XYZ file of C-alpha atoms in Angstrom:
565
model
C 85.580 62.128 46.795
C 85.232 64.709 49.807
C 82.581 67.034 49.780
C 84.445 69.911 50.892
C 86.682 69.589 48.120
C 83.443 69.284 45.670
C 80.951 71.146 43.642
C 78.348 69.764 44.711
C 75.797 72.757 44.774
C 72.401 71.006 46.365
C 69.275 73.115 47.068
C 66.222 72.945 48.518
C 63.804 74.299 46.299
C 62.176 73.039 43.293
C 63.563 75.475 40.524
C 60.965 78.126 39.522
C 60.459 76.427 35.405
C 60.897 72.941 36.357
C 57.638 70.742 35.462
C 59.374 67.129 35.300
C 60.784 65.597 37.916
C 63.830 64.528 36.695
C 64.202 68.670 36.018
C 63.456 69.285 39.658
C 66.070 66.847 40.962
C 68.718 66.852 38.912
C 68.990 70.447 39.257
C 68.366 70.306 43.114
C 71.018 67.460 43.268
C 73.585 69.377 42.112
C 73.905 67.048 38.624
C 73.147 69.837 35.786
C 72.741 73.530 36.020
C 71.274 75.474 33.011
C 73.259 77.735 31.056
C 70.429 79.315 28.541
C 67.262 77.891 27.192
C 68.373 74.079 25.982
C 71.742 74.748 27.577
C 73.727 72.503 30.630
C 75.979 72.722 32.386
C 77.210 68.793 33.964
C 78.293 69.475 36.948
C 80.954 66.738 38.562
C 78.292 64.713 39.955
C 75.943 64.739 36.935
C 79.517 63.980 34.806
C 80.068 60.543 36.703
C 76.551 59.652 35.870
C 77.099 60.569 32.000
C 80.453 58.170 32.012
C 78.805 55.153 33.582
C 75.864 55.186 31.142
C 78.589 56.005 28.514
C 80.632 52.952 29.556
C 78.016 51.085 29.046
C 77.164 52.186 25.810
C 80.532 51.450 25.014
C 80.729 47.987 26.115
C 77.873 47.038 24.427
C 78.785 48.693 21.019
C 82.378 47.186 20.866
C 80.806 43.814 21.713
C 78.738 43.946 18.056
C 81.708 45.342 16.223
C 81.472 48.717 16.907
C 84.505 50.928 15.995
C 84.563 54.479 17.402
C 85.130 57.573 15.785
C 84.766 61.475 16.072
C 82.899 63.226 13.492
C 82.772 66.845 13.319
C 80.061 68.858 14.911
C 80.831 71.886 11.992
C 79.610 70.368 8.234
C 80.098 72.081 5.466
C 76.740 72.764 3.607
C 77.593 70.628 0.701
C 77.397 67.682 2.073
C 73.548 68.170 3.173
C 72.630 69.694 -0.254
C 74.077 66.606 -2.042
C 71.649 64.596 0.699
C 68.660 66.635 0.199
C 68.389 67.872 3.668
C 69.598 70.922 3.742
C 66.675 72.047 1.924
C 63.750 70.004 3.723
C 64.974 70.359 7.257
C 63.607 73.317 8.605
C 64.671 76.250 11.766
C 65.946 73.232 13.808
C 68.985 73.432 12.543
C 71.797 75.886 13.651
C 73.522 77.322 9.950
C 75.804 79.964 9.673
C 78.415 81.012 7.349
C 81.945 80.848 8.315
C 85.061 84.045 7.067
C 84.938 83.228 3.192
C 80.635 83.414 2.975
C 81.086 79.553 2.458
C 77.229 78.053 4.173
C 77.962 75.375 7.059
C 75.861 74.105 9.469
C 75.892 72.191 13.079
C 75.594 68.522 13.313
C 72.830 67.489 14.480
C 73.211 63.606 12.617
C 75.643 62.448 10.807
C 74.062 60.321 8.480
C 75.716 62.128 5.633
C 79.299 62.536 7.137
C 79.218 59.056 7.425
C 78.555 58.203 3.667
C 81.319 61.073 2.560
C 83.629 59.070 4.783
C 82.102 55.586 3.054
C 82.636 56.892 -0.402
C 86.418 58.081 0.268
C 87.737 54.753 2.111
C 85.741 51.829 1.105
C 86.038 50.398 -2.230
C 85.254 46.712 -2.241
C 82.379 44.481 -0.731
C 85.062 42.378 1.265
C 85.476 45.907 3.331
C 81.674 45.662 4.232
C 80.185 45.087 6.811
C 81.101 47.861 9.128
C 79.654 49.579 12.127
C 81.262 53.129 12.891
C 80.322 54.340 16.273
C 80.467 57.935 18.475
C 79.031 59.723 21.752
C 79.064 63.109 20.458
C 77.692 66.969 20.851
C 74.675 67.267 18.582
C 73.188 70.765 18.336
C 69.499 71.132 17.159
C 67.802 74.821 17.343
C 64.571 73.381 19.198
C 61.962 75.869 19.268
C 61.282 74.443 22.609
C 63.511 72.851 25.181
C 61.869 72.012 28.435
C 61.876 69.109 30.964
C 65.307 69.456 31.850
C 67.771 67.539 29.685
C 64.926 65.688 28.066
C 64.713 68.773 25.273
C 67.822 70.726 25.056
C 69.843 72.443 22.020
C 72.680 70.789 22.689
C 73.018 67.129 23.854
C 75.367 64.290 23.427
C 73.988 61.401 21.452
C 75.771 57.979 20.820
C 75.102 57.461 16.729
C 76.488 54.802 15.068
C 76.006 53.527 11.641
C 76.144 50.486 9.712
C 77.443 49.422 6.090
C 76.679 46.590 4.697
C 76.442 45.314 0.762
C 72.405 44.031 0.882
C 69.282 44.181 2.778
C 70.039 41.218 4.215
C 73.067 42.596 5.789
C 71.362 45.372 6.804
C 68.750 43.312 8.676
C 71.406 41.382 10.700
C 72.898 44.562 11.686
C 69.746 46.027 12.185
C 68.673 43.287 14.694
C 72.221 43.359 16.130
C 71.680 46.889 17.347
C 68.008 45.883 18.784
C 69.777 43.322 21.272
C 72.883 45.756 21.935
C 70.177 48.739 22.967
C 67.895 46.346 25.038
C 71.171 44.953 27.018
C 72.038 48.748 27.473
C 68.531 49.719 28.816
C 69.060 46.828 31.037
C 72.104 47.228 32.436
C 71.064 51.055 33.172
C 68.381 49.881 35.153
C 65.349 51.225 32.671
C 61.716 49.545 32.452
C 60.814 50.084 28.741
C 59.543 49.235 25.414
C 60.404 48.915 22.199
C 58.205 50.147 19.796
C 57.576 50.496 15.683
C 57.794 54.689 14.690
C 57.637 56.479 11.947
C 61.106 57.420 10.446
C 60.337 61.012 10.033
C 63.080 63.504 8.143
C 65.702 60.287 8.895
C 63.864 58.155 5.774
C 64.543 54.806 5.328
C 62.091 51.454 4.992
C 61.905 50.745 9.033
C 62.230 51.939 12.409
C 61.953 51.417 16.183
C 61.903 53.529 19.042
C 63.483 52.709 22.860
C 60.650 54.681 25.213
C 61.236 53.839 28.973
C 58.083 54.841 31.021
C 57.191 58.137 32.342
C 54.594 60.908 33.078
C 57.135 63.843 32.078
C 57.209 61.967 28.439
C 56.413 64.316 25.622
C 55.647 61.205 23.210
C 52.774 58.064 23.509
C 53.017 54.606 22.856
C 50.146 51.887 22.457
C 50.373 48.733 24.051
C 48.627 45.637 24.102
C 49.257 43.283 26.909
C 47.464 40.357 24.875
C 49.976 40.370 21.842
C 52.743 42.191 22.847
C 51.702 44.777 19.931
C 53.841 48.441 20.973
C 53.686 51.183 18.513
C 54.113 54.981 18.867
C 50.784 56.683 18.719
C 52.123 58.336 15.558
C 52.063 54.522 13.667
C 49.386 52.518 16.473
C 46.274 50.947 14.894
C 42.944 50.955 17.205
C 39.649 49.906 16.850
C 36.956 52.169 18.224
C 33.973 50.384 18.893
C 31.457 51.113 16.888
C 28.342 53.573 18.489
C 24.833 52.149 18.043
C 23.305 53.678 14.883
C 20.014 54.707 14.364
C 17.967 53.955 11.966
C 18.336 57.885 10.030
C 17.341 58.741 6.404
C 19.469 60.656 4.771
C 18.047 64.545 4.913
C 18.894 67.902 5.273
C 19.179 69.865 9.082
C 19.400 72.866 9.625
C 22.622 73.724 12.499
C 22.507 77.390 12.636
C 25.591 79.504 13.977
C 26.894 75.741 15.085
C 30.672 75.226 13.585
C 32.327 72.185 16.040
C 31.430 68.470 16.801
C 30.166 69.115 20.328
C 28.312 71.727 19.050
C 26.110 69.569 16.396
C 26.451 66.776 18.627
C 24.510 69.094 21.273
C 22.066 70.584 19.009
C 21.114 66.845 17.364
C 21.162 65.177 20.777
C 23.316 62.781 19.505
C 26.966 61.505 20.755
C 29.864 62.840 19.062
C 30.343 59.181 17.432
C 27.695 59.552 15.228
C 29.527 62.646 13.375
C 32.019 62.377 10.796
C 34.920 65.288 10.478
C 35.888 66.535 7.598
C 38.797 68.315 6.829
C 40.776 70.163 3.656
C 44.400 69.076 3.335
C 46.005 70.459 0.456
C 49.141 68.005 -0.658
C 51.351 68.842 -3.471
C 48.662 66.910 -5.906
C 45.974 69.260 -4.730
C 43.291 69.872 -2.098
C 41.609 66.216 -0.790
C 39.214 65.935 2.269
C 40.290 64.294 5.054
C 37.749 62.524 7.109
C 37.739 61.095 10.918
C 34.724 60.181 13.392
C 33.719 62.759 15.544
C 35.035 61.348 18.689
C 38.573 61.068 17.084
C 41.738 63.154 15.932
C 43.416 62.868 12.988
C 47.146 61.814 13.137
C 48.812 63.674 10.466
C 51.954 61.746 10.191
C 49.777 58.859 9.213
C 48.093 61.092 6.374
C 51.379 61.828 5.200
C 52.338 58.872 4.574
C 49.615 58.324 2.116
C 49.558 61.397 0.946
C 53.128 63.028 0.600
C 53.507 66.581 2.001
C 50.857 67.955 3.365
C 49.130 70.819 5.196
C 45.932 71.786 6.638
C 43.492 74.073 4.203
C 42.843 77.646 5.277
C 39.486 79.036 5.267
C 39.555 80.719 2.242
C 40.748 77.794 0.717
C 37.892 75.553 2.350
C 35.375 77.835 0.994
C 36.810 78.297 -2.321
C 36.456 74.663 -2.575
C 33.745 73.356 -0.905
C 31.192 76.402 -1.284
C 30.631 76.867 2.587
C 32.714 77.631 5.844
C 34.884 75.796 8.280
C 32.315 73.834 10.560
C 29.403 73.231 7.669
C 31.788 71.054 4.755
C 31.171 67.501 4.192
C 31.782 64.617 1.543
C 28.738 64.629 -0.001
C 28.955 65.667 -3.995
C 32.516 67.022 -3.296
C 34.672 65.935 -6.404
C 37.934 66.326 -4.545
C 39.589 62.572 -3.436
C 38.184 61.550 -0.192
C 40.568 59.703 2.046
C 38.352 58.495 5.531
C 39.348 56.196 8.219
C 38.721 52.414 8.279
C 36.027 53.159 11.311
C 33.829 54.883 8.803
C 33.496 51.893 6.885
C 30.332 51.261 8.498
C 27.654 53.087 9.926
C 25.509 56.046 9.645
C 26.261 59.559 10.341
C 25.640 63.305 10.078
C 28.114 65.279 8.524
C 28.565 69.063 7.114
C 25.934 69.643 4.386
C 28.704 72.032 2.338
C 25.869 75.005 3.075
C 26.091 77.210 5.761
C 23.978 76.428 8.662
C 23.141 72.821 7.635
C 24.133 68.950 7.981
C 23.284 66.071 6.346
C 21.531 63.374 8.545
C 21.295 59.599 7.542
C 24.989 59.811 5.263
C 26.352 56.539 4.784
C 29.803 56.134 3.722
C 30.240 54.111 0.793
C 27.176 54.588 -0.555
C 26.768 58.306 -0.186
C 30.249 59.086 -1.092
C 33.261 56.990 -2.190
C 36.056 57.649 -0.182
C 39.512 55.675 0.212
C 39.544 53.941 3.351
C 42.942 53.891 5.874
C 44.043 54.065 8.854
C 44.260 57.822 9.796
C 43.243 58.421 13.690
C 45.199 58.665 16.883
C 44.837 55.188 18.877
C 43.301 55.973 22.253
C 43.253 53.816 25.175
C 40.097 51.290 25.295
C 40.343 50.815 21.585
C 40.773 47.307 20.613
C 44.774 46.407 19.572
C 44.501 45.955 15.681
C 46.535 43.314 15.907
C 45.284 40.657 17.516
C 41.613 42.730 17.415
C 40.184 41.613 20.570
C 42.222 43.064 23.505
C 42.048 46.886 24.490
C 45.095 49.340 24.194
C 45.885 50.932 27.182
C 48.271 54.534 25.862
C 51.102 55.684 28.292
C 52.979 58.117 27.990
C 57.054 57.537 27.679
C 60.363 59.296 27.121
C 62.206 58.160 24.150
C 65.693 57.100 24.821
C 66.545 55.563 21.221
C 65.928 54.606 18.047
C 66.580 52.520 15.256
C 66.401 53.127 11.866
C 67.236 51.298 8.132
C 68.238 53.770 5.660
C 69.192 51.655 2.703
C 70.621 53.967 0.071
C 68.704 56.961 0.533
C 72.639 58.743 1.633
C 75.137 56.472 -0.221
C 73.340 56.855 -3.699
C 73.641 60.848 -3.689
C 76.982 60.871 -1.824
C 78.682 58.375 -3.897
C 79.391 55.979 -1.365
C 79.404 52.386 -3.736
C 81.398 49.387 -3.436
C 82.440 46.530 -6.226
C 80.682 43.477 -5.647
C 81.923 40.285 -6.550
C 81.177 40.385 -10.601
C 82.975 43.960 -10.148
C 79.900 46.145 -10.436
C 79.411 49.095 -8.240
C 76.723 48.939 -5.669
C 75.268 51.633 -3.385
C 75.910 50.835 0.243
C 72.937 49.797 2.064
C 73.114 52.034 5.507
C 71.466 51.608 9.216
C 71.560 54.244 11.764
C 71.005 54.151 15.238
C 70.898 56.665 17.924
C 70.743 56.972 22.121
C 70.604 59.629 24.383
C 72.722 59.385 27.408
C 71.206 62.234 28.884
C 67.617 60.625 28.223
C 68.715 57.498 30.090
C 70.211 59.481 33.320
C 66.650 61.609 33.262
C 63.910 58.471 32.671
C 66.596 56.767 35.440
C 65.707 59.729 38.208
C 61.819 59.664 36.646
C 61.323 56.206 37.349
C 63.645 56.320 40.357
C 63.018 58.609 43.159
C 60.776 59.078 46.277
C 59.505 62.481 48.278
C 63.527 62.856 49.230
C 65.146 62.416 46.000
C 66.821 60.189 43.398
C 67.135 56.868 44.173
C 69.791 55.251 42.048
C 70.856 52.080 39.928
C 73.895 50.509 40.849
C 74.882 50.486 37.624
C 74.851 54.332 36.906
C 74.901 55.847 39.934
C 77.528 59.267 40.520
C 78.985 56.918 43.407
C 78.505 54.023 45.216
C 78.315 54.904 48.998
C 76.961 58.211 50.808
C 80.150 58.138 54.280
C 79.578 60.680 56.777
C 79.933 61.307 60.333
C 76.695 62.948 62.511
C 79.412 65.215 63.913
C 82.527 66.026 62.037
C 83.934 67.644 65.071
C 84.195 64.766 67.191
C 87.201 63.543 66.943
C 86.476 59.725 67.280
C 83.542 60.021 64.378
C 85.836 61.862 62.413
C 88.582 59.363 62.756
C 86.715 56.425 61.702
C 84.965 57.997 59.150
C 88.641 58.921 57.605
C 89.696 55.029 58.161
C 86.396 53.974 56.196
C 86.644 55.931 53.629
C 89.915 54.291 53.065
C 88.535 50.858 53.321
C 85.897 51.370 51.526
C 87.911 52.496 48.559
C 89.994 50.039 49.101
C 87.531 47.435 49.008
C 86.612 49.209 45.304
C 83.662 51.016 46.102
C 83.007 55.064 44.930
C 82.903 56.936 47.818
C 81.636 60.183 48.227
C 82.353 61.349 52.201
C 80.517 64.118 53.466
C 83.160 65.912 56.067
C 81.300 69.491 55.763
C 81.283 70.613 59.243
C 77.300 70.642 58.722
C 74.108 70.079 60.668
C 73.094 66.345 60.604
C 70.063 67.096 59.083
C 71.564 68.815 56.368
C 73.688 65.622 55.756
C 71.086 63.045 55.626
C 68.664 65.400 53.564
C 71.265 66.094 51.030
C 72.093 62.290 51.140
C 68.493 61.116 50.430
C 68.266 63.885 47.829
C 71.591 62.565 45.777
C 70.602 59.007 46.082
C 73.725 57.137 45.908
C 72.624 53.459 46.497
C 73.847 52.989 49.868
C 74.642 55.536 53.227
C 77.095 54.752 55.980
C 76.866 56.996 59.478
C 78.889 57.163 61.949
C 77.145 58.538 64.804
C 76.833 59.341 68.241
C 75.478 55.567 68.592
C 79.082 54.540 67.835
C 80.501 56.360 70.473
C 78.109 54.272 73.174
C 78.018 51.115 71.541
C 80.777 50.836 68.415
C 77.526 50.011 65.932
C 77.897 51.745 62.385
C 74.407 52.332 60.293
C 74.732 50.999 56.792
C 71.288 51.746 54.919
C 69.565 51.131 51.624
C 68.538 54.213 50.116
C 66.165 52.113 47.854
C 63.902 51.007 50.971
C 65.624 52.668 53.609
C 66.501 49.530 55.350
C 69.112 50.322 58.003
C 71.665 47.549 59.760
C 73.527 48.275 62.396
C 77.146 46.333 62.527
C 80.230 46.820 64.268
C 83.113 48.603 63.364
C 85.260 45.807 61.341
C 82.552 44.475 59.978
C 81.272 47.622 57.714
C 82.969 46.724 54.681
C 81.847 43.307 54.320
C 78.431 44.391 55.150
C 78.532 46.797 52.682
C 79.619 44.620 50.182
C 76.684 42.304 51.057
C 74.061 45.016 50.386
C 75.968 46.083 47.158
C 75.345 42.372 46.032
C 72.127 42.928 46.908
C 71.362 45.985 44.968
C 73.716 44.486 41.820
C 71.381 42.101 41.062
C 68.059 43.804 41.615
């Protein structure tokens, strides 16, 4: 690959929006430019990266079963009202209506296609299992795409979905996938972890999430190096240690013109521990209060799952039933159901007094109130892992780059899709469904790869395997034996990308360290004194200096090298 006959559009600035890294790079490396909000562009460099990771996807996939297939990024509506969806998912997905007024929308699953296509071709149990398998254009309205290719609109996902007759099918397939995706993350050169998550709008009994490590992730995990526990913050269970309680009888305070934690804390003297939150959710059974330690923040996905559907009480609605304002409610004498977290269980605290301008001091939970107790706050690092109970969390931040999930019937039961089983009686099809982001990989691969200079790539998924160029591409004897290696290096099956722009050598070797292709071979004015051609490491910069007909095997030393790091 010659540069000259290339896009290969470098720069170097950071791009004006660019936060993450990867962003900054990729863009500045010539990989992706951006189109519109959510939008790229894969430019020829950034497409070689997208087919190695795809390759591997590939490999992997076919070596559990996998068949591939192309589903349609246009679905009717129909399908998504017979699943439920179209009604519960919200703005994030692109509809429209197409010449005849009939609704349609843009894929971003397939979950459904997949069970039309069950219901239409499979008939008997011997047919099962199956795994179907694509990389294919998802669109998703997000409200807001940043970081690059980490949030876009539209992005290519490899989906792939199993079939199977029973739960126990589905849990072989299920664990099938877990190896396939940690062999992929491997091979792509990716430190991360995999970690339980909530299913969200994809339903189902179970799911796990791929995050590989990085400060530009938007999501948390927990992690306990004791136990091995790893859960998304939205699922982790911490134990805050407990504050030292005084010895308070219960009475009445007055807090005047003091609405938030800090503030009581302040007035009272007292840490923020020592406060309980209270808060009016109203589900779809009614209002209930919603209580968390001062010091903490309520995860909501975790309420939802005890409590259906729910939202946050307005003001009007907190006074209406409570009988004071935001800042001053508590769960003293309420009537509504109380659900508080399992730190409350012991303890005594101050909490609103439900009369504007005043707390209760001295309430114990329990015996002033009778809530139900669950897990309901955000783990935070320190907390002890409530797994094993003893060791502290420590919460870092990651990009997820896939996810698992078991469906069971929840799309084969309202899209038909049923097989005979042996006595001849038709059974739903028990589903999995399991998703990566190539585009994820390729970004947490430049986030956890890269120096001051730029990228630093895996062999595995780099654009190309070896940076050629010659300090002066009008000398003739540089440019000569530049031309031969090239040739020999291809020959000897390595990517080559030569740089013969007629360029200062300090352009060269910054764009080189800012593309990061594993290794760099120069041919400089050195050779023309002594014969010597540099072969470097881009990874530590390690430079050897070998003669002319001896490149290629040293280049296929430090490729071994790099392989197996």
């Amino acid at each position: 690959m010659r540069w000259t006959r290339s896009l290969i559009p470098t720069l170097r600035e950071d791009p004006a929006d660019a936060e993450a890294v990867s962003h900054k790079l990729m863009v500045r490396a010539g990989l992706v430019r951006q189109l519109a909000a959510g939008i790229y562009v894969y430019l020829p460099l950034g497409q070689r990266v997208m087919d190695k990771i795809n390759a591997i996807v590939r490999e992997e996939m076919n070596r559990i079963g996998g068949q591939e297939v192309t589903l349609p990024v246009l679905h009717p509506a129909e399908i998504w009202q017979q699943s439920g969806r179209w009604q519960t998912i919200g703005d994030e997905m692109f509809r429209l209506k197409d010449r005849n007024a009939r609704d349609m929308c843009l894929g971003m699953t397939h979950e459904e296609v997949v069970a039309w296509i069950a219901s239409k071709g499979l008939r008997s149990y011997r047919e099962l299992p199956q795994i179907w398998y694509q990389i294919q254009t998802k669109e998703r309205d997000e409200a807001r795409p940043r970081s690059g290719v980490l949030r876009t609109r539209e992005f290519l996902m490899k989906d792939s979905y199993t079939l199977d007759l029973d739960e126990a099918g589905l849990a072989k397939a299920y664990d099938a996938h877990k190896e396939a995706y940690c062999r992929i993350f491997d091979r792509c050169g990716l430190r991360y972890y995999v970690v339980e998550s909530d299913p969200g709008m994809m339903g189902g009994s179970g799911s796990h999430e791929f995050m590989a490590s990085s400060a530009a992730g938007e999501d948390e995990v927990a992690l306990c190096d004791r136990c091995g526990y790893a859960a998304n913050v939205e699922l982790a269970r911490g134990v805050p240690p407990l504050p030292k309680f005084p010895a308070w009888i219960l009475e009445e305070v007055p807090t005047p013109n003091v609405r938030t934690i800090p503030e009581v804390a302040a007035l009272l003297a007292i840490e923020p521990a020592l406060t309980i939150k209270s808060l009016l959710y109203v589900a779809k059974t009614g209002p209930l209060l919603v209580l968390v330690r001062g010091d903490q923040v309520l995860q909501e996905k975790k309420l939802a799952r005890l409590a259906g559907e729910v939202r946050p009480g307005h003001p009007d609605e907190v006074r209406a039933e409570l009988g004071a304002p935001v800042g001053s409610v508590g769960p003293v004498g309420v009537r509504l159901p109380i659900i508080a977290d399992e730190s409350l269980r012991e303890g005594v605290y101050v909490v609103g007094a439900n009369k504007d301008g005043y707390h209760l001091k001295g309430v114990r939970p329990g015996q002033d109130f009778s809530p139900r107790f669950a897990d309901l706050h955000v783990a935070q690092s320190g907390e002890g892992c409530g797994q094993c109970g003893g060791a502290p969390l420590k919460v870092e931040r990651v990009i997820e780059v896939g996810n698992i999930f078991k469906l069971g019937t929840q799309y084969s039961v309202p899209l038909g899709a049923v097989v005979l089983d042996e006595s001849g009686r038709e059974r739903p099809i028990v589903m999995g469904s399991y998703g990566i982001g190539p585009a994820r990989i390729a970004a947490a691969c430049v986030e956890q790869r890269h120096d001051a200079d730029g990228i630093i790539w895996p062999w595995s998924v780099a654009p190309l395997h070896v940076h050629l160029l010659a300090v002066n591409a009008k000398d003739p004897e540089q440019a000569k034996v530049a031309e031969e290696l090239d040739q020999e290096l291809a020959a000897g099956g390595f990517e080559v990308l030569f740089d013969d722009r007629d360029e200062r050598p300090g352009v060269k070797f910054k764009d080189a360290d800012l593309i990061g292709l594993p290794i760099r071979v120069t041919v400089g004015t050195g050779f023309v004194k002594t014969g010597l051609v540099e072969v470097r490491s881009r990874k530590d910069r390690a430079e050897r200096r070998v003669a002319r007909r001896d490149v290629v095997a040293s280049v296929k030393e430090l490729a071994r090298e790099l392989m197996g790091a």
